[in-house]
Coordinates of C-alpha atoms and ligand atoms in Angstrom, one line a residue:
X1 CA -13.2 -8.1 -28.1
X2 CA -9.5 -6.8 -27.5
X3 CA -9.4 -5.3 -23.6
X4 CA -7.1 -3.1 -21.9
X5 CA -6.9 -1.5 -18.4
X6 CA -6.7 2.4 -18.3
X7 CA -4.9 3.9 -15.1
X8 CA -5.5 7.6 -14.5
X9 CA -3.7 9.2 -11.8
X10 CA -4.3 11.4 -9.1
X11 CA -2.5 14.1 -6.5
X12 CA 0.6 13.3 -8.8
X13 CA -0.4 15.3 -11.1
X14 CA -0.8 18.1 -9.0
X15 CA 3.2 18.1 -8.3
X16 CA 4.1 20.1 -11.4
X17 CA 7.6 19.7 -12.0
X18 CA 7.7 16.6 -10.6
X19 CA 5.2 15.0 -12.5
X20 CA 7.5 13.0 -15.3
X21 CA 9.5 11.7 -12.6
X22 CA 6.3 10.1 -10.9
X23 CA 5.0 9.1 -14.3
X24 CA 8.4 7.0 -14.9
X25 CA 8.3 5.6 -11.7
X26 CA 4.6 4.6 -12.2
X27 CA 5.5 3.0 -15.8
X28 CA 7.9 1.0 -13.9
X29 CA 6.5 -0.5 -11.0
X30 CA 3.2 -1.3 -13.2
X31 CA 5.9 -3.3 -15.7
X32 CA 7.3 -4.8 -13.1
X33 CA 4.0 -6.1 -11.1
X34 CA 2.4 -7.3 -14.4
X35 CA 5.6 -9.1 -15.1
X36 CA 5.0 -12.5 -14.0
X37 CA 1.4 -12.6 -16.1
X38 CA 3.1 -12.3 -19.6
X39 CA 3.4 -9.9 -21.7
X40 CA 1.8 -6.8 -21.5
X41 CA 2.6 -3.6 -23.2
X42 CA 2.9 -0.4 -20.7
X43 CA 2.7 3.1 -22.3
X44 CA 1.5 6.7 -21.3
X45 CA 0.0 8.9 -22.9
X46 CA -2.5 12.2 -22.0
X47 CA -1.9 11.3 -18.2
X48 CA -3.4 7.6 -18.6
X49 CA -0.9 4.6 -18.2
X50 CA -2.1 1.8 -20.8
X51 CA -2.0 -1.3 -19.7
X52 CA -2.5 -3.2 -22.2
X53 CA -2.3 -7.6 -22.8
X54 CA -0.6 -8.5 -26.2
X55 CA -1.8 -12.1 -26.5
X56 CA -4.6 -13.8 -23.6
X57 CA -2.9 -12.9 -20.2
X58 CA -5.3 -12.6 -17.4
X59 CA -6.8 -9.5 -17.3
X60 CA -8.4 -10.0 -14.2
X61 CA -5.4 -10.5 -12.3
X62 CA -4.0 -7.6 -14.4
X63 CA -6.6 -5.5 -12.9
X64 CA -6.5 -6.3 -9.7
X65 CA -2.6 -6.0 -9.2
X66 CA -3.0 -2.7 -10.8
X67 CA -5.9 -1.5 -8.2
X68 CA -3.1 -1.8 -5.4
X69 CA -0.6 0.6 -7.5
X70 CA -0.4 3.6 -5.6
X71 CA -0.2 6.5 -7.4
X72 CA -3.1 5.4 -9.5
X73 CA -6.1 7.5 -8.6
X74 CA -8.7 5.9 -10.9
X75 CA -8.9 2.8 -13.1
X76 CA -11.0 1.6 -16.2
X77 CA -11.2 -1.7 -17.8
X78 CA -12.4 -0.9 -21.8
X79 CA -13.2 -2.3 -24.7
X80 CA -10.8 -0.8 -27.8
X81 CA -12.4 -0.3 -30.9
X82 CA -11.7 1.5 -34.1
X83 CA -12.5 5.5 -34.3
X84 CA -15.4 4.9 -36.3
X85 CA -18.8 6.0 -34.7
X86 CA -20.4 2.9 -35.7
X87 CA -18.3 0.6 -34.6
X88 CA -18.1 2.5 -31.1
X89 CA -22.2 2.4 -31.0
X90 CA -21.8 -1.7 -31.5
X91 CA -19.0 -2.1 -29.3
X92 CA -20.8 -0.3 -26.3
X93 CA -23.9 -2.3 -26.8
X94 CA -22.4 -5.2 -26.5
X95 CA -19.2 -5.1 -24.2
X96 CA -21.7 -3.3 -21.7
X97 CA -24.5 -5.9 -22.1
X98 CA -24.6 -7.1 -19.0
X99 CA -24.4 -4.1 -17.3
X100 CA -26.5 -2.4 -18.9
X101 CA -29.0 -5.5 -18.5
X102 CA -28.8 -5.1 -14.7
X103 CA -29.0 -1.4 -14.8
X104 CA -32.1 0.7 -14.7
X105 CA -30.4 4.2 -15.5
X106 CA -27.4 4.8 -17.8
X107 CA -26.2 8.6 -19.2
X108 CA -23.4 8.7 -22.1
X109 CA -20.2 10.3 -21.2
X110 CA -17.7 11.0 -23.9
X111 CA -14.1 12.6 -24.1
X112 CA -12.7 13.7 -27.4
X113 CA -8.8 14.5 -26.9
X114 CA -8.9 13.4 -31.0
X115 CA -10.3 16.8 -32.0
X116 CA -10.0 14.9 -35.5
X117 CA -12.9 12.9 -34.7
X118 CA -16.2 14.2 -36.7
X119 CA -18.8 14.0 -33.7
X120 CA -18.1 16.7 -30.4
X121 CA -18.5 15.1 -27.2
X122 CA -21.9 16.1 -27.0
X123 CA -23.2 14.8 -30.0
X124 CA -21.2 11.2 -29.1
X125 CA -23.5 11.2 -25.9
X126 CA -26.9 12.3 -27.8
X127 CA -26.5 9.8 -30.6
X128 CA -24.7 7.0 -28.7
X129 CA -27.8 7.6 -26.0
X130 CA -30.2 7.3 -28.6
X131 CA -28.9 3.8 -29.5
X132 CA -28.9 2.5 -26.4
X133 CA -32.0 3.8 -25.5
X134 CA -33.4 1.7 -28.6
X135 CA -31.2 -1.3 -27.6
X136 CA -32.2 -1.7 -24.2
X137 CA -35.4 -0.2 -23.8
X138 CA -36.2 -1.2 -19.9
X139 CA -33.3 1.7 -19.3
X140 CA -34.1 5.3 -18.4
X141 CA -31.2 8.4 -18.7
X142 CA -30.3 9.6 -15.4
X143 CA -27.4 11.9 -15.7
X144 CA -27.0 12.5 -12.1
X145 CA -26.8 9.0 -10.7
X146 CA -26.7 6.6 -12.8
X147 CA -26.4 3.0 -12.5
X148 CA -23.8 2.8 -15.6
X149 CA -21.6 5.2 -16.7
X150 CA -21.3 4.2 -20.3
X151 CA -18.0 6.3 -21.2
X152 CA -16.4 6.9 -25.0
X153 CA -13.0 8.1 -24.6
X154 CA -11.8 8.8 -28.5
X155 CA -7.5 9.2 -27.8
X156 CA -4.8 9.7 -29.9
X157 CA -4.5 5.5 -30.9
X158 CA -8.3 4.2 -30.8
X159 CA -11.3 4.7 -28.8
X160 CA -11.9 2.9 -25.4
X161 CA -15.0 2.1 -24.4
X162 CA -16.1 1.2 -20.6
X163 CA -18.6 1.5 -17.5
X164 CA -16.6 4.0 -15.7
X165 CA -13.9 4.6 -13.4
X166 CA -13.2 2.6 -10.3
X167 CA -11.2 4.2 -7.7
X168 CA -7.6 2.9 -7.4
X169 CA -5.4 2.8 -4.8
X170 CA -4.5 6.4 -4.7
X171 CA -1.4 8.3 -2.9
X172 CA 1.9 8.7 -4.2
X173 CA 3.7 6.3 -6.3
X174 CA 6.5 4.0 -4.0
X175 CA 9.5 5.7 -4.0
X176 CA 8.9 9.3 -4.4
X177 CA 8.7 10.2 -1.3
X178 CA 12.0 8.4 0.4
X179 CA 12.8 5.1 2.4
X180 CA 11.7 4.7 5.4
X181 CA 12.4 1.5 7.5
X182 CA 9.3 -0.1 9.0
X183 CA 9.4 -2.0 12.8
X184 CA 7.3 -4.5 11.6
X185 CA 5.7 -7.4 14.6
X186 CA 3.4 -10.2 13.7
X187 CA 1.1 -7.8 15.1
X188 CA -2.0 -5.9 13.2
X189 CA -0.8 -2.5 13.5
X190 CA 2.5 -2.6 12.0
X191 CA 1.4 -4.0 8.4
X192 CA -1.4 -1.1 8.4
X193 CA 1.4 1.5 9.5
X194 CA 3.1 -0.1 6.1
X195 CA 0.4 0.3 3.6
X196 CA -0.4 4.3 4.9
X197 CA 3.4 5.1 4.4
X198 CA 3.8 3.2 1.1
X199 CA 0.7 4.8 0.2
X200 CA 2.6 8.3 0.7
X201 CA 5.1 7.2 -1.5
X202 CA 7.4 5.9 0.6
X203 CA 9.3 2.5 -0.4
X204 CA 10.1 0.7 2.8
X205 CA 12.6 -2.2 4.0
X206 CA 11.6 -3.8 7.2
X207 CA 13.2 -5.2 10.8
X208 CA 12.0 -8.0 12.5
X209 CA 13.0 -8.3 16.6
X210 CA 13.4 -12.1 17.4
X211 CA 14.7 -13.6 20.8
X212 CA 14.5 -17.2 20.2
X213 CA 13.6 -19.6 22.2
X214 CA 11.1 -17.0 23.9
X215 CA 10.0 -16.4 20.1
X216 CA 9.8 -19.2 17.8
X217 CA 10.2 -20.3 14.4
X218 CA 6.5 -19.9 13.5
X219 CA 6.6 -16.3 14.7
X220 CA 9.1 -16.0 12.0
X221 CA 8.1 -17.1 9.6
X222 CA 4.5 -15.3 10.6
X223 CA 6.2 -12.1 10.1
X224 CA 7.6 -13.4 6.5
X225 CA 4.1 -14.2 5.5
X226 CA 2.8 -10.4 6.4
X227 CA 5.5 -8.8 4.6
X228 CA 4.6 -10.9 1.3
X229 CA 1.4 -10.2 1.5
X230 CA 2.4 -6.1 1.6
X231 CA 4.5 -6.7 -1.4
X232 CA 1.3 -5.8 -3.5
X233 CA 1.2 -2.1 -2.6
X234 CA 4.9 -1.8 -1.5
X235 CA 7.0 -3.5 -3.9
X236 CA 10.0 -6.0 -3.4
X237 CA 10.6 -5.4 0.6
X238 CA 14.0 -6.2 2.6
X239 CA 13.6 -7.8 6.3
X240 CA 16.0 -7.5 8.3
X241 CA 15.5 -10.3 11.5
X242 CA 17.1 -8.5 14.5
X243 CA 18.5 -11.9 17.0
X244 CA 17.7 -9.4 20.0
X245 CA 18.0 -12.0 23.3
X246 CA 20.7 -10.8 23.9
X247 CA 20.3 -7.4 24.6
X248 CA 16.9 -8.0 25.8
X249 CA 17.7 -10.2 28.4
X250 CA 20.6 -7.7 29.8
X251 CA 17.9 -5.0 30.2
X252 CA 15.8 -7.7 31.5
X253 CA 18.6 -8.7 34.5
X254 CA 19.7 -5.0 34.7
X255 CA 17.7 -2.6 34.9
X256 CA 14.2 -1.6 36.9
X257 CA 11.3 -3.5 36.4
X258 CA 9.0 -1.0 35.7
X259 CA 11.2 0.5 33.3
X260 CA 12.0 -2.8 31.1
X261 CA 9.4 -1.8 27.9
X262 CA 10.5 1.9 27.5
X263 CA 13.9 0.8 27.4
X264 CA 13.6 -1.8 25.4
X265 CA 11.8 0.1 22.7
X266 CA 14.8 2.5 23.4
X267 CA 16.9 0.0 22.5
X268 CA 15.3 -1.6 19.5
X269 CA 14.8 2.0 17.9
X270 CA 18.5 2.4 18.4
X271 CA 19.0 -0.7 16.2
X272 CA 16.7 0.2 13.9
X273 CA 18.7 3.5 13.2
X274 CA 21.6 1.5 12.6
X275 CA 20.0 -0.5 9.9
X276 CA 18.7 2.0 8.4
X277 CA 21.9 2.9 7.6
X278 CA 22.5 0.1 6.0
X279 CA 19.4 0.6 3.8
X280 CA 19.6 4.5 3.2
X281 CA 16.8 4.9 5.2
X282 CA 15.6 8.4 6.1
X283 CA 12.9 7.3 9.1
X284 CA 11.3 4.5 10.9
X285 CA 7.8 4.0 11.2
X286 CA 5.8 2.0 13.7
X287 CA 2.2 0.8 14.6
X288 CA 2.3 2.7 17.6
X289 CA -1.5 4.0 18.2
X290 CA -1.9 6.9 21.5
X291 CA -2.8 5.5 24.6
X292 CA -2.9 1.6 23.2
X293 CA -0.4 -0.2 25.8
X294 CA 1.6 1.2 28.2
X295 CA 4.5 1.7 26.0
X296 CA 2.2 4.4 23.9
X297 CA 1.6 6.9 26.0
X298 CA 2.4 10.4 25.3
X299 CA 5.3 10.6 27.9
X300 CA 6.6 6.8 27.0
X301 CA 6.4 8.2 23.5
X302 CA 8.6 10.6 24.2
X303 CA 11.4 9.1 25.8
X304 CA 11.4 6.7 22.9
X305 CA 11.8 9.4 20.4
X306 CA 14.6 11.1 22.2
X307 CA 16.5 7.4 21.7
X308 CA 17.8 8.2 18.3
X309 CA 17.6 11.3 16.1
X310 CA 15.8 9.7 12.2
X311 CA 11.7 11.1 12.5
X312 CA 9.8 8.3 13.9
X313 CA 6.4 8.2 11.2
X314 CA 3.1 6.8 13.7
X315 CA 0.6 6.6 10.7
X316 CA -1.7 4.7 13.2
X317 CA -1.1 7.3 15.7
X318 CA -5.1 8.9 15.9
X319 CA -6.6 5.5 14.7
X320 CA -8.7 3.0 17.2
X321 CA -8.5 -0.7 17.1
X322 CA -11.4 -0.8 14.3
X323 CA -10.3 1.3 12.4
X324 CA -6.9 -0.1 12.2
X325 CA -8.8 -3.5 12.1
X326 CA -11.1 -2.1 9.1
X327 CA -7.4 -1.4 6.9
X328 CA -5.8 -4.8 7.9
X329 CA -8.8 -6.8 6.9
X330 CA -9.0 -4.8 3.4
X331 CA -5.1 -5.4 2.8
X332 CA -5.3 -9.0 3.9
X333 CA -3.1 -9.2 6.2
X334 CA -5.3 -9.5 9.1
X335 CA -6.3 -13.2 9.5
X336 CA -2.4 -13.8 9.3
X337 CA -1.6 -11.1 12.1
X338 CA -4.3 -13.1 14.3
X339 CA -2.5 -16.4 15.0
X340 CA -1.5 -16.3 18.0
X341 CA 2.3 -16.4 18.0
X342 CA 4.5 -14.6 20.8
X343 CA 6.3 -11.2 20.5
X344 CA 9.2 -10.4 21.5
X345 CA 7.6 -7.2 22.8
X346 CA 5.6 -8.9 25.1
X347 CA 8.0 -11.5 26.7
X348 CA 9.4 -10.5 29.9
X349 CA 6.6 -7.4 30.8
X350 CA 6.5 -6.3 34.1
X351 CA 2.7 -6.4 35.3
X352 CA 2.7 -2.9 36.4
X353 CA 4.5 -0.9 33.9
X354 CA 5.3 2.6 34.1
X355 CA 2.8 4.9 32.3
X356 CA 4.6 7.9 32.8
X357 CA 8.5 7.2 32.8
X358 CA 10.8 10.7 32.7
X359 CA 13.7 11.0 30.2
X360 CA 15.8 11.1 33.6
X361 CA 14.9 8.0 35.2
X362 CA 15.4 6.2 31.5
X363 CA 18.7 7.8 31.3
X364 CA 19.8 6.7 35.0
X365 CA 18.8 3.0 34.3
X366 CA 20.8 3.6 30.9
X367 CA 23.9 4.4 32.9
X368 CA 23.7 1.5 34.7
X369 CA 23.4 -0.9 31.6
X370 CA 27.3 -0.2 30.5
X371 CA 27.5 -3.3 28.2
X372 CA 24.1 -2.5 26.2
X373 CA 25.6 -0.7 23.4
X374 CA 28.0 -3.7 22.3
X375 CA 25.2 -6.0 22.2
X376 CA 23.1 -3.4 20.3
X377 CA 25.6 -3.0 17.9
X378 CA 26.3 -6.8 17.4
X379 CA 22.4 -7.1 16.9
X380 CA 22.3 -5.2 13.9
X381 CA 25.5 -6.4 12.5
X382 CA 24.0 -10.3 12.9
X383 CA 21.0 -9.4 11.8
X384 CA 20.1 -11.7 8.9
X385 CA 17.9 -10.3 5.4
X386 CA 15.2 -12.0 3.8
X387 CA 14.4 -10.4 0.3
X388 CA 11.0 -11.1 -0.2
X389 CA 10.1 -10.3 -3.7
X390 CA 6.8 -9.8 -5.8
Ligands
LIG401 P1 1.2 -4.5 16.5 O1 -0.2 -4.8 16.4 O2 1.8 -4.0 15.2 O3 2.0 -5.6 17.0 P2 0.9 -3.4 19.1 O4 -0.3 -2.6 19.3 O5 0.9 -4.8 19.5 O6 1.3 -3.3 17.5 P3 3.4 -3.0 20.5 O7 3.6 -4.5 20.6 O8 3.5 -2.1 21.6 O9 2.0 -2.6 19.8 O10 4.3 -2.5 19.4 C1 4.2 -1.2 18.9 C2 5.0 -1.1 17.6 O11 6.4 -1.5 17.8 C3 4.5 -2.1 16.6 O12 3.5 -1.6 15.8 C4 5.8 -2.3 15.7 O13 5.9 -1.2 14.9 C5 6.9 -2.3 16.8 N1 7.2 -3.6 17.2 C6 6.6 -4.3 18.2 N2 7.2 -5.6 18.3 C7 8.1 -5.6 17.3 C8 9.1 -6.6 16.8 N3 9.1 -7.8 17.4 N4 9.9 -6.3 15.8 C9 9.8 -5.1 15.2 N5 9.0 -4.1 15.6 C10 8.1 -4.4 16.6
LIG402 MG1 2.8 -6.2 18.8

């Protein structure tokens, strides 16, 4: 029985004017994800993206990478069949077996956008209803909650036959919304922060802040492994790895202790700007959550933001640890942000940081770092890209 996948979307087809450039943009990045699995063909039509395998690809995985599309509101996987009543009747009863088998209520939906098609939607659900009422006889209509949605949709090429609509990944498609450029540490906040903002529609390129030997190889190459496995919901992503010793061991030797994090997350915003440059980035977003660390407090906050002048997107901002924990583990990326590799964020911390630094006191211990700027700007210039591709 010939499958395809069915991809409905969602807010973007509130956006009006805007909604044939999200539709192109969703066409693409679903050809582009199903490439490596053969050949598919991709079409629209009636708001649905058709997804649809020309010889045996794997459906399954089809599916799947097409659950992580954002954009994509709902999904159904259906049977295609002929227009012909009769055929639809057999095909339900069969490509539904099991389901129906396990199920102890069904109801019949149909959706006739083929006003050619003899039987109205309500006589489709009467009559199909009746059959499968007769098929399976242990089965009861419930047509408030039922166990299976057996759905008819009769379209413009064929009628499509499934168990209903799963929710998809929702949000905006990548792209639509801008480039941001994501701080992204080994950490479990960061990668979350990344699947929220791709999930607005943002497409995203990454920076990575390494001061070998504190930070090693395996920290590396821990950060590479989270930013593949985002490549699902974000697309092909750029990381930029920052060498940052440097600078970090000149705030380290001059400046106030108590000061060091605030002025190092200063400093690496700064560099971020500058590579976002680079990548026509309009904003950087971090894993900052309120109140986490030291760092995160409302007045540390501050005085990072007042650094550098892009918007600094904190999609974690209101979230707690679980929460955050709850996304990371649902994205997969959570077991690999576990190991226990070194940051640089957390090499060289004073034991009593300051909770509540003023924009002053960050500003005096600025003045007194003349030479930071060079090695700022030699950071970004060295830093080195990985492309890590779908
Ligand atoms: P995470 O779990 O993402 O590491 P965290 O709670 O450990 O976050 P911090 O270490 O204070 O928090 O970092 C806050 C944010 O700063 C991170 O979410 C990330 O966006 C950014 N950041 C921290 N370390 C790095 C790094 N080495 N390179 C790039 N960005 C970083
Ligand atoms: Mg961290």
């Amino acid at each position: 029985m010939k499958e395809i996948i069915l991809a409905y979307q969602g807010e973007m087809s509130l956006k009006g004017l805007n909604r044939a450039t999200f539709e192109s943009v969703l066409l693409k990045t679903m050809r582009r994800r199903l490439k490596s699995l053969g050949s598919f063909k991709i079409y629209k039509a009636q708001s649905t993206m058709y997804a649809e395998p020309v010889g045996d690809e794997d459906i399954d995985e089809a599916e799947d990478r097409i659950s992580k599309i954002f954009g994509i509101a709902t999904i159904s996987r259906a049977a295609v069949c002929p227009k012909d009543f009769d055929v639809i009747c057999d095909t339900a009863k069969e490509y539904l077996r099991d389901a129906l088998m396990q199920a102890k209520t069904f109801k019949v939906s149909a959706r006739r956008s083929d006003k050619t098609f003899p039987l109205n939607s309500m006589e489709i659900g009467r009559e199909l209803g009746h059959i499968l009422l007769e098929a399976y006889p242990h089965l009861k209509v419930d047509v408030h909650d039922p166990d299976v949605n057996v759905t008819v949709e009769i379209r413009d090429f064929a009628a499509y036959v499934h168990g209903g609509k799963k929710p998809g990944a929702g949000g905006l498609p990548v792209s639509t919304s801008g480039k941001a450029m994501l701080m992204l540490s080994g950490g479990i906040d960061s990668p979350v922060a990344a699947y929220m903002m791709a999930k607005r529609g943002l497409s995203l390129a990454c920076a990575h802040f390494a001061s070998p030997p504190y930070t090693s190889e395996r920290a590396r190459m821990k950060v590479l492994t989270l930013a593949r496995k985002l490549t699902p919901y974000t697309g092909n992503l750029n990381v930029y790895i920052v060498p940052y010793t440097a600078a970090q061991e000149y705030i380290r030797d001059n400046a106030p202790d108590v000061l060091f994090t605030v002025l190092m997350r200063r400093s690496m915003m700064r560099i971020t700007k500058m590579l976002c440059e680079k990548e026509n980035a309009d904003a950087i977003i971090t894993g900052e959550s309120l109140a986490q660390v030291a760092s995160q407090t409302l007045k540390a906050i501050a005085c990072t933001d007042a650094a550098q002048d892009l918007p600094v997107l904190r999609p974690c901002i209101g979230m707690d640890k679980c929460e955050i924990t709850d996304i990371a583990r649902k994205i997969d990326t959570f077991e690999t942000s576990i190991l226990p590799y070194e940051d640089c964020c957390t090499i060289f911390t004073p034991p009593h940081p300051k909770t509540k630094p003023s924009l002053e006191e960050i500003e005096e211990a600025e003045a007194g770092m003349p030479g930071l700027a060079e090695l700022e700007a030699k950071a970004a210039q060295e830093a080195q890209v990985e492309y890590i591709n779908l």
